Amino acid sequence: MDKSFCPYCMSPVEEGAACPSCGLTAGAYTPSPHHLPLGTILMGRYLVGRVLGEGGFGITYIGCDLRLELKVAIKEYFPTDKVTRLARETLDVTSYMGAASAGYEEGKVRFLNEARTMARMDKQPEIVGVRDFFECNNTAYIVMEFVNGTTFKELVAQKGGRIPAKELLPVMEPLFSALSAMHQQGLIHRDISPDNLMLERGALRLLDFGCARESSRGTETMTITLKHGFAPLEQYQHKGQGPWTDVYALAATIYYCLTGKTPPQALDRLCEDELILPRKLGVDITERQEQALLYGMGIRPRRRFQSVEELHAAIYIPDGAPIPCVEEEPLMPASTVTVQQTEEKAISATASAVETIAQTDEIGATVLTGEKASVEEISVAEETPAEEIGVTAPAVADTSVEKLSVTAEAPAEEIGATVLTAEEAPAEQIPTTEETPAEK
């Protein structure tokens, strides 16, 4: 290598001298033990500098394409729950044994496949372009264009705590079509937030596609470091993600930029929604635009816009289609059904509860289902056929609730219950009395 480059900003610099651009020297930086050392050259072409960012899925470095003498960003596949590395001994990544090893290899294949897909989206100027991708050091890398600008988180601070709607909304609008194009390719970003949006020479750029995932693999665990306040409920679970996941994050990002306040976490909103209306905070938007943001941030995935096109129409078209109201879900009486929460407060179901009901031959229940049921995601474990528990249950699409139990207040043989959808009967009308004989 004939020239030396600053490891902080990748500007040309004389060896051992301070950088004329940033004023720093190479000796001022000490990488973490698992980071690639300064000066590492990948594929004989890409010089590695300091770490720009790190999450549960990978590490991003500033770099330089030595062939073109062009500043780049280098994303290294490094899922922290599956691999480790001690860089002073080897540059190779070591995967953990067992299931983690298989998951690591599968994730690496997806990482490269997604790079191929993203490389075909070079006509979307809002999306950071992919220049190269390859495997080495027992892992994989994506080389992306380097974006030098101001993040929207920094921009909010520069504007005194919030960005006026008349400035923000026009700048944000091109992002909707870019996300739509990405979703049509079967990808979801899953990490839209104010610090992943950047303003570069007046144009918006979407960063950090290392978290992008194919939306068709709903049964697989997806590793990501969540940004609380911008991550929707389904990202705390292992499935159920799709374009609507990016809808929530985009609406939450717009909310933050307009109000200067990070929205409450999705799990906290599930228990008690304390989201403050933007117009109550003095934000100058129309009532329709406020409703659009609130519905875009719907807690339940099916009570939210399903595409960025729908969110765009609601925000930017004054006379567009009516926006559904965000209604609170009626609570089921404790004496009837208890929906248990997991450690992450996400609602789920266990086969053991179903088996307990199956052993009680005194229970007869008719369950009527529908898209707008008050507990909309109740499912019966596949291991126990419906006919074994005396349940008549038409198919329920896109269900994710996995824990359903009957409370101890009423013995099983005394329960006779007919559960209707939320539209047909409110929860308080569900009978559970000693006077109703159980159906057999």
Coordinates of C-alpha atoms in Angstrom, one line a residue:
M1 CA 0.0 0.0 0.0
D2 CA 1.7 3.2 -1.2
K3 CA -0.6 5.6 0.7
S4 CA -1.6 5.8 4.3
F5 CA -5.1 6.6 5.3
C6 CA -6.6 8.0 8.6
P7 CA -8.4 5.1 10.4
Y8 CA -11.0 7.6 11.7
C9 CA -12.1 9.3 8.4
M10 CA -10.1 7.5 5.7
S11 CA -8.5 10.7 4.4
P12 CA -5.0 10.4 3.0
V13 CA -2.4 11.1 5.7
E14 CA 1.4 10.9 6.1
E15 CA 2.4 7.9 8.1
G16 CA 2.7 8.7 11.8
A17 CA 1.3 12.2 11.3
A18 CA -2.0 13.7 12.5
C19 CA -4.8 13.6 10.0
P20 CA -5.2 17.0 8.2
S21 CA -9.0 16.4 8.0
C22 CA -10.0 15.2 11.5
G23 CA -6.8 16.0 13.5
L24 CA -6.5 12.5 15.0
T25 CA -3.7 10.0 14.9
A26 CA -3.9 6.2 14.6
G27 CA -2.5 5.7 18.0
A28 CA -5.5 7.4 19.7
Y29 CA -7.8 4.5 18.8
T30 CA -7.9 1.0 20.5
P31 CA -10.3 -1.5 19.0
S32 CA -12.2 -4.0 21.2
P33 CA -10.7 -7.5 21.3
H34 CA -13.2 -9.0 18.9
H35 CA -13.0 -6.1 16.3
L36 CA -10.8 -6.3 13.2
P37 CA -7.5 -4.5 13.9
L38 CA -6.8 -1.2 12.3
G39 CA -5.1 -1.6 8.9
T40 CA -6.6 -5.1 8.1
I41 CA -7.0 -5.5 4.4
L42 CA -9.9 -7.7 3.2
M43 CA -9.7 -9.4 -0.2
G44 CA -6.5 -7.5 -1.0
R45 CA -8.7 -4.4 -1.6
Y46 CA -10.6 -3.0 1.4
L47 CA -8.7 -1.3 4.2
V48 CA -10.5 -1.5 7.6
G49 CA -10.6 1.5 9.9
R50 CA -12.5 2.3 13.1
V51 CA -15.9 0.8 14.1
L52 CA -18.8 3.0 13.1
G53 CA -21.5 0.9 14.9
E54 CA -22.2 -2.5 16.4
G55 CA -25.3 -4.4 17.2
G56 CA -26.5 -7.9 17.9
F57 CA -26.2 -8.8 14.2
G58 CA -23.0 -7.3 13.0
I59 CA -20.2 -4.8 13.1
T60 CA -19.8 -1.8 10.7
Y61 CA -16.4 -0.3 10.0
I62 CA -15.3 2.7 8.1
G63 CA -13.1 1.5 5.2
C64 CA -11.3 2.5 2.0
D65 CA -11.5 0.8 -1.4
L66 CA -7.8 0.9 -2.2
R67 CA -8.3 0.3 -5.9
L68 CA -10.7 3.2 -6.3
E69 CA -9.3 5.2 -3.3
L70 CA -13.0 5.6 -2.3
K71 CA -14.3 5.8 1.3
V72 CA -16.8 2.9 2.1
A73 CA -18.6 1.3 4.9
I74 CA -17.9 -2.4 5.6
K75 CA -20.5 -4.5 7.4
E76 CA -19.2 -7.7 9.0
Y77 CA -21.6 -10.6 9.8
F78 CA -21.1 -11.1 13.5
P79 CA -24.1 -12.3 15.5
T80 CA -23.0 -11.9 19.1
D81 CA -25.1 -14.8 20.3
K82 CA -23.5 -17.3 17.9
V83 CA -19.9 -16.4 17.5
T84 CA -16.8 -15.0 19.1
R85 CA -13.2 -13.9 18.1
L86 CA -10.0 -12.9 19.8
A87 CA -8.5 -10.7 17.0
R88 CA -5.0 -10.6 18.4
E89 CA -4.7 -14.4 17.8
T90 CA -6.8 -14.8 14.6
L91 CA -9.1 -12.8 12.3
D92 CA -11.3 -15.9 11.9
V93 CA -14.7 -15.9 13.6
T94 CA -15.4 -18.9 15.7
S95 CA -19.0 -20.1 16.0
Y96 CA -20.3 -21.8 19.1
M97 CA -21.1 -25.5 19.1
G98 CA -24.5 -27.1 18.6
A99 CA -27.6 -25.4 17.3
A100 CA -25.8 -22.0 17.3
S101 CA -23.4 -23.3 14.7
A102 CA -26.1 -24.4 12.3
G103 CA -28.0 -21.1 12.9
Y104 CA -24.8 -19.2 12.2
E105 CA -24.2 -20.9 8.8
E106 CA -27.8 -20.4 7.8
G107 CA -27.7 -16.7 8.8
K108 CA -24.5 -16.2 6.8
V109 CA -26.1 -17.6 3.6
R110 CA -29.1 -15.2 4.1
F111 CA -26.7 -12.3 4.8
L112 CA -25.2 -12.8 1.4
N113 CA -28.5 -13.4 -0.4
E114 CA -29.8 -10.2 1.0
A115 CA -26.7 -8.4 -0.2
R116 CA -27.5 -9.6 -3.7
T117 CA -31.1 -8.4 -3.4
M118 CA -30.0 -5.0 -2.1
A119 CA -27.4 -4.6 -4.9
R120 CA -30.3 -4.7 -7.4
M121 CA -31.9 -1.7 -5.7
D122 CA -29.3 0.8 -6.9
K123 CA -32.0 2.9 -8.6
Q124 CA -33.4 3.9 -5.2
P125 CA -31.3 6.8 -4.1
E126 CA -32.7 6.9 -0.6
I127 CA -31.3 3.4 0.1
V128 CA -27.5 3.1 0.7
G129 CA -26.0 1.2 -2.3
V130 CA -24.1 -2.1 -2.0
R131 CA -20.8 -2.1 -3.9
D132 CA -19.5 -5.6 -3.1
F133 CA -20.0 -8.7 -0.9
F134 CA -17.8 -11.7 -0.1
E135 CA -16.8 -14.4 2.4
C136 CA -13.5 -14.5 4.3
N137 CA -12.4 -15.0 7.9
N138 CA -15.1 -17.7 8.3
T139 CA -17.7 -14.9 8.0
A140 CA -19.2 -12.6 5.4
Y141 CA -18.9 -8.9 4.5
I142 CA -21.0 -6.3 2.6
V143 CA -19.2 -3.2 1.3
M144 CA -21.6 -0.3 1.1
E145 CA -21.3 3.4 0.0
F146 CA -20.2 5.6 2.8
V147 CA -22.8 8.3 3.7
N148 CA -21.5 11.5 5.3
G149 CA -24.3 13.6 6.7
T150 CA -26.4 14.4 9.8
T151 CA -28.7 11.8 11.4
F152 CA -32.2 12.8 12.1
K153 CA -31.5 12.3 15.8
E154 CA -28.8 15.0 15.6
L155 CA -31.0 17.1 13.4
V156 CA -33.8 17.1 16.1
A157 CA -31.2 18.4 18.6
Q158 CA -30.0 21.0 16.2
K159 CA -33.5 22.3 15.6
G160 CA -34.1 22.8 19.3
G161 CA -35.8 19.5 20.2
R162 CA -38.2 19.0 17.2
I163 CA -38.5 19.5 13.5
P164 CA -41.4 21.5 12.2
A165 CA -43.9 19.4 10.1
K166 CA -43.6 21.7 7.1
E167 CA -39.9 20.9 7.0
L168 CA -40.0 17.2 8.0
L169 CA -42.8 15.7 5.9
P170 CA -41.5 16.8 2.5
V171 CA -38.1 15.5 3.3
M172 CA -39.5 12.1 4.5
E173 CA -41.8 11.5 1.6
P174 CA -39.3 9.9 -0.8
L175 CA -38.6 7.2 1.8
F176 CA -42.0 5.7 1.4
S177 CA -41.5 4.7 -2.2
A178 CA -38.0 3.4 -1.4
L179 CA -39.4 1.2 1.3
S180 CA -42.2 0.0 -0.9
A181 CA -39.7 -1.1 -3.5
M182 CA -37.7 -2.9 -0.8
H183 CA -40.8 -4.7 0.5
Q184 CA -41.7 -5.8 -3.1
Q185 CA -38.3 -7.6 -3.1
G186 CA -39.3 -9.5 0.0
L187 CA -37.1 -7.5 2.4
I188 CA -38.0 -5.7 5.6
H189 CA -35.5 -3.3 7.2
R190 CA -36.5 -3.8 10.8
D191 CA -34.4 -1.0 12.3
I192 CA -35.8 2.3 11.0
S193 CA -35.1 4.9 13.6
P194 CA -33.9 8.6 13.8
D195 CA -30.2 7.5 14.0
N196 CA -30.5 5.3 11.0
L197 CA -31.9 8.1 8.8
M198 CA -29.4 10.6 7.6
L199 CA -29.7 13.9 5.7
E200 CA -26.9 14.2 3.2
R201 CA -26.8 17.4 1.1
G202 CA -30.5 17.9 1.6
A203 CA -31.5 14.3 0.6
L204 CA -32.7 11.6 3.0
R205 CA -30.7 8.3 3.1
L206 CA -31.6 5.1 4.9
L207 CA -28.7 3.4 6.7
D208 CA -27.8 0.1 8.3
F209 CA -29.3 -2.6 6.2
G210 CA -27.3 -5.2 8.2
C211 CA -30.6 -5.8 10.1
A212 CA -32.6 -6.4 6.9
R213 CA -34.3 -9.8 6.8
E214 CA -36.4 -11.8 4.4
S215 CA -40.0 -11.5 5.5
S216 CA -41.0 -15.0 4.3
R217 CA -39.2 -16.9 7.1
G218 CA -41.7 -16.3 9.9
T219 CA -40.7 -19.4 11.9
E220 CA -37.1 -18.5 12.4
T221 CA -35.6 -16.6 15.2
M222 CA -34.3 -13.2 14.1
T223 CA -31.4 -11.7 15.9
I224 CA -31.4 -7.9 16.4
T225 CA -30.7 -5.3 19.0
L226 CA -34.1 -3.7 19.4
K227 CA -34.5 0.1 19.6
H228 CA -37.1 0.5 22.3
G229 CA -39.8 3.0 21.3
F230 CA -39.3 2.3 17.6
A231 CA -39.6 -1.5 17.5
P232 CA -43.2 -2.9 17.3
L233 CA -44.6 -5.7 19.5
E234 CA -43.9 -8.4 16.9
Q235 CA -40.2 -7.8 17.1
Y236 CA -40.2 -9.0 20.7
Q237 CA -41.5 -12.3 19.4
H238 CA -40.0 -14.8 16.9
K239 CA -42.5 -14.4 14.0
G240 CA -45.3 -12.3 12.6
Q241 CA -43.1 -9.6 11.0
G242 CA -43.6 -8.0 7.6
P243 CA -44.0 -4.6 5.9
W244 CA -46.2 -3.5 8.8
T245 CA -43.2 -3.9 11.0
D246 CA -41.4 -1.1 9.1
V247 CA -44.7 0.9 9.1
Y248 CA -44.6 1.1 12.9
A249 CA -41.0 2.1 13.0
L250 CA -41.4 4.7 10.3
A251 CA -44.5 6.2 12.1
A252 CA -42.6 6.2 15.4
T253 CA -39.7 7.9 13.8
I254 CA -41.9 10.7 12.4
Y255 CA -43.5 11.0 15.8
Y256 CA -40.1 11.5 17.4
C257 CA -38.9 14.0 14.9
L258 CA -42.1 16.1 15.2
T259 CA -42.4 15.9 19.0
G260 CA -38.8 15.4 20.2
K261 CA -40.1 12.6 22.4
T262 CA -39.3 8.9 22.1
P263 CA -42.6 6.9 22.0
P264 CA -43.2 4.5 24.9
Q265 CA -42.0 0.9 24.4
A266 CA -44.5 -1.3 22.6
L267 CA -44.6 -3.8 25.5
D268 CA -45.4 -0.9 27.9
R269 CA -48.1 0.3 25.6
L270 CA -49.6 -3.1 25.6
C271 CA -50.3 -2.8 29.3
E272 CA -51.2 0.9 29.4
D273 CA -50.8 3.2 26.4
E274 CA -49.4 6.5 27.5
L275 CA -48.5 7.8 24.1
I276 CA -49.2 11.6 24.0
L277 CA -51.0 12.9 21.0
P278 CA -48.7 15.1 18.9
R279 CA -51.2 18.0 18.6
K280 CA -51.4 18.1 22.4
L281 CA -47.7 18.7 22.4
G282 CA -48.1 21.7 20.0
V283 CA -47.2 19.9 16.8
D284 CA -48.7 21.7 13.7
I285 CA -50.3 18.8 11.8
T286 CA -53.9 18.1 10.8
E287 CA -56.2 15.8 12.7
R288 CA -56.1 13.4 9.8
Q289 CA -52.3 13.3 9.9
E290 CA -52.3 12.7 13.7
Q291 CA -54.8 9.8 13.2
A292 CA -52.5 8.4 10.5
L293 CA -49.5 8.4 12.8
L294 CA -51.5 6.8 15.7
Y295 CA -52.9 4.1 13.4
G296 CA -49.4 3.5 11.9
M297 CA -48.2 2.9 15.5
G298 CA -51.0 0.5 16.3
I299 CA -49.9 -1.9 19.0
R300 CA -51.4 -5.0 17.3
P301 CA -50.0 -5.8 13.9
R302 CA -53.5 -6.3 12.4
R303 CA -54.7 -3.0 13.9
R304 CA -52.1 -1.0 11.9
F305 CA -51.5 0.0 8.3
Q306 CA -50.3 -3.1 6.5
S307 CA -48.1 -1.2 4.0
V308 CA -46.1 2.0 3.7
E309 CA -48.4 2.9 0.7
E310 CA -51.4 3.0 3.1
L311 CA -49.4 5.1 5.6
H312 CA -48.3 7.5 2.9
A313 CA -51.8 8.0 1.6
A314 CA -53.1 8.8 5.1
I315 CA -50.4 11.4 5.8
Y316 CA -50.0 13.1 2.4
I317 CA -53.5 12.8 0.7
P318 CA -56.0 15.1 2.6
D319 CA -59.1 13.6 1.0
G320 CA -57.9 10.0 1.0
A321 CA -59.7 6.9 2.4
P322 CA -61.0 7.1 6.0
I323 CA -58.5 6.1 8.7
P324 CA -59.7 3.4 11.1
C325 CA -60.0 4.4 14.7
V326 CA -57.6 3.1 17.2
E327 CA -59.8 1.5 19.8
E328 CA -58.8 0.0 23.1
E329 CA -59.3 -3.8 23.4
P330 CA -62.0 -4.9 25.9
L331 CA -60.6 -7.0 28.8
M332 CA -61.8 -10.5 29.4
P333 CA -63.1 -11.1 32.9
A334 CA -60.5 -12.8 35.1
S335 CA -63.0 -15.5 36.1
T336 CA -63.3 -16.6 32.4
V337 CA -60.0 -16.6 30.7
T338 CA -56.4 -15.5 31.7
V339 CA -54.0 -14.6 28.9
Q340 CA -50.6 -15.1 30.4
Q341 CA -47.6 -13.1 29.5
T342 CA -44.1 -14.3 28.8
E343 CA -40.9 -12.8 30.3
E344 CA -40.9 -10.3 27.5
K345 CA -44.6 -9.6 28.2
A346 CA -45.5 -11.0 24.8
I347 CA -48.7 -13.1 24.7
S348 CA -48.3 -16.8 23.9
A349 CA -49.8 -20.3 24.3
T350 CA -48.7 -23.7 25.7
A351 CA -49.8 -27.1 24.7
S352 CA -49.9 -28.1 28.4
A353 CA -52.9 -25.8 29.0
V354 CA -54.7 -27.4 26.1
E355 CA -53.9 -30.9 27.3
T356 CA -55.4 -29.9 30.7
I357 CA -58.6 -28.9 29.1
A358 CA -58.6 -32.0 27.0
Q359 CA -58.5 -34.2 30.1
T360 CA -61.6 -32.5 31.5
D361 CA -64.5 -34.2 29.6
E362 CA -67.1 -32.0 31.3
I363 CA -66.1 -28.9 29.3
G364 CA -67.9 -28.0 26.0
A365 CA -67.0 -24.8 24.3
T366 CA -67.9 -23.2 21.1
V367 CA -65.3 -20.7 19.9
L368 CA -66.4 -18.3 17.1
T369 CA -63.5 -16.5 15.5
G370 CA -63.0 -13.5 13.2
E371 CA -60.4 -10.9 12.2
K372 CA -61.5 -8.4 14.9
A373 CA -61.8 -10.7 17.9
S374 CA -61.1 -9.0 21.2
V375 CA -58.3 -11.4 21.8
E376 CA -57.3 -11.6 18.2
E377 CA -54.4 -13.9 18.2
I378 CA -55.6 -17.0 20.2
S379 CA -54.4 -20.3 18.7
V380 CA -54.6 -23.9 19.7
A381 CA -51.4 -25.9 19.6
E382 CA -51.0 -28.1 16.6
E383 CA -50.2 -31.1 18.7
T384 CA -53.8 -31.3 20.1
P385 CA -56.5 -31.6 17.5
A386 CA -59.6 -29.5 18.2
E387 CA -61.9 -32.6 18.3
E388 CA -59.9 -33.9 21.4
I389 CA -60.9 -30.9 23.5
G390 CA -64.4 -30.4 22.4
V391 CA -63.8 -27.2 20.6
T392 CA -65.4 -26.0 17.4
A393 CA -62.8 -23.6 16.0
P394 CA -62.8 -22.3 12.4
A395 CA -59.3 -21.6 11.1
V396 CA -57.6 -18.5 12.4
A397 CA -55.1 -16.9 10.1
D398 CA -51.8 -15.3 11.2
T399 CA -52.1 -16.3 14.9
S400 CA -49.4 -15.8 17.4
V401 CA -50.8 -16.3 20.9
E402 CA -49.6 -19.4 22.5
K403 CA -50.8 -19.5 26.1
L404 CA -54.4 -20.0 27.1
S405 CA -55.5 -21.1 30.5
V406 CA -58.6 -21.3 32.6
T407 CA -58.3 -19.7 36.1
A408 CA -58.7 -21.6 39.2
E409 CA -61.7 -19.7 40.5
A410 CA -64.2 -22.0 38.8
P411 CA -63.8 -25.8 38.6
A412 CA -63.5 -27.0 35.1
E413 CA -66.7 -29.1 35.3
E414 CA -68.7 -26.1 36.2
I415 CA -67.6 -24.0 33.2
G416 CA -69.8 -23.6 30.1
A417 CA -68.5 -20.9 27.9
T418 CA -69.4 -19.5 24.5
V419 CA -66.7 -17.1 23.2
L420 CA -67.8 -14.7 20.5
T421 CA -65.8 -12.1 18.5
A422 CA -65.4 -8.6 19.8
E423 CA -67.9 -7.2 17.3
E424 CA -70.6 -9.8 18.2
A425 CA -70.3 -9.7 22.0
P426 CA -68.2 -7.6 24.3
A427 CA -66.0 -9.5 26.8
E428 CA -68.2 -8.7 29.8
Q429 CA -71.1 -10.6 28.2
I430 CA -69.3 -14.0 28.2
P431 CA -71.2 -16.2 30.6
T432 CA -69.3 -18.2 33.2
T433 CA -71.7 -19.2 36.0
E434 CA -72.5 -22.2 38.1
E435 CA -76.0 -22.2 36.8
T436 CA -75.0 -23.0 33.2
P437 CA -74.4 -26.8 32.8
A438 CA -71.3 -27.9 30.9
E439 CA -71.8 -29.1 27.4
K440 CA -70.5 -32.5 26.7

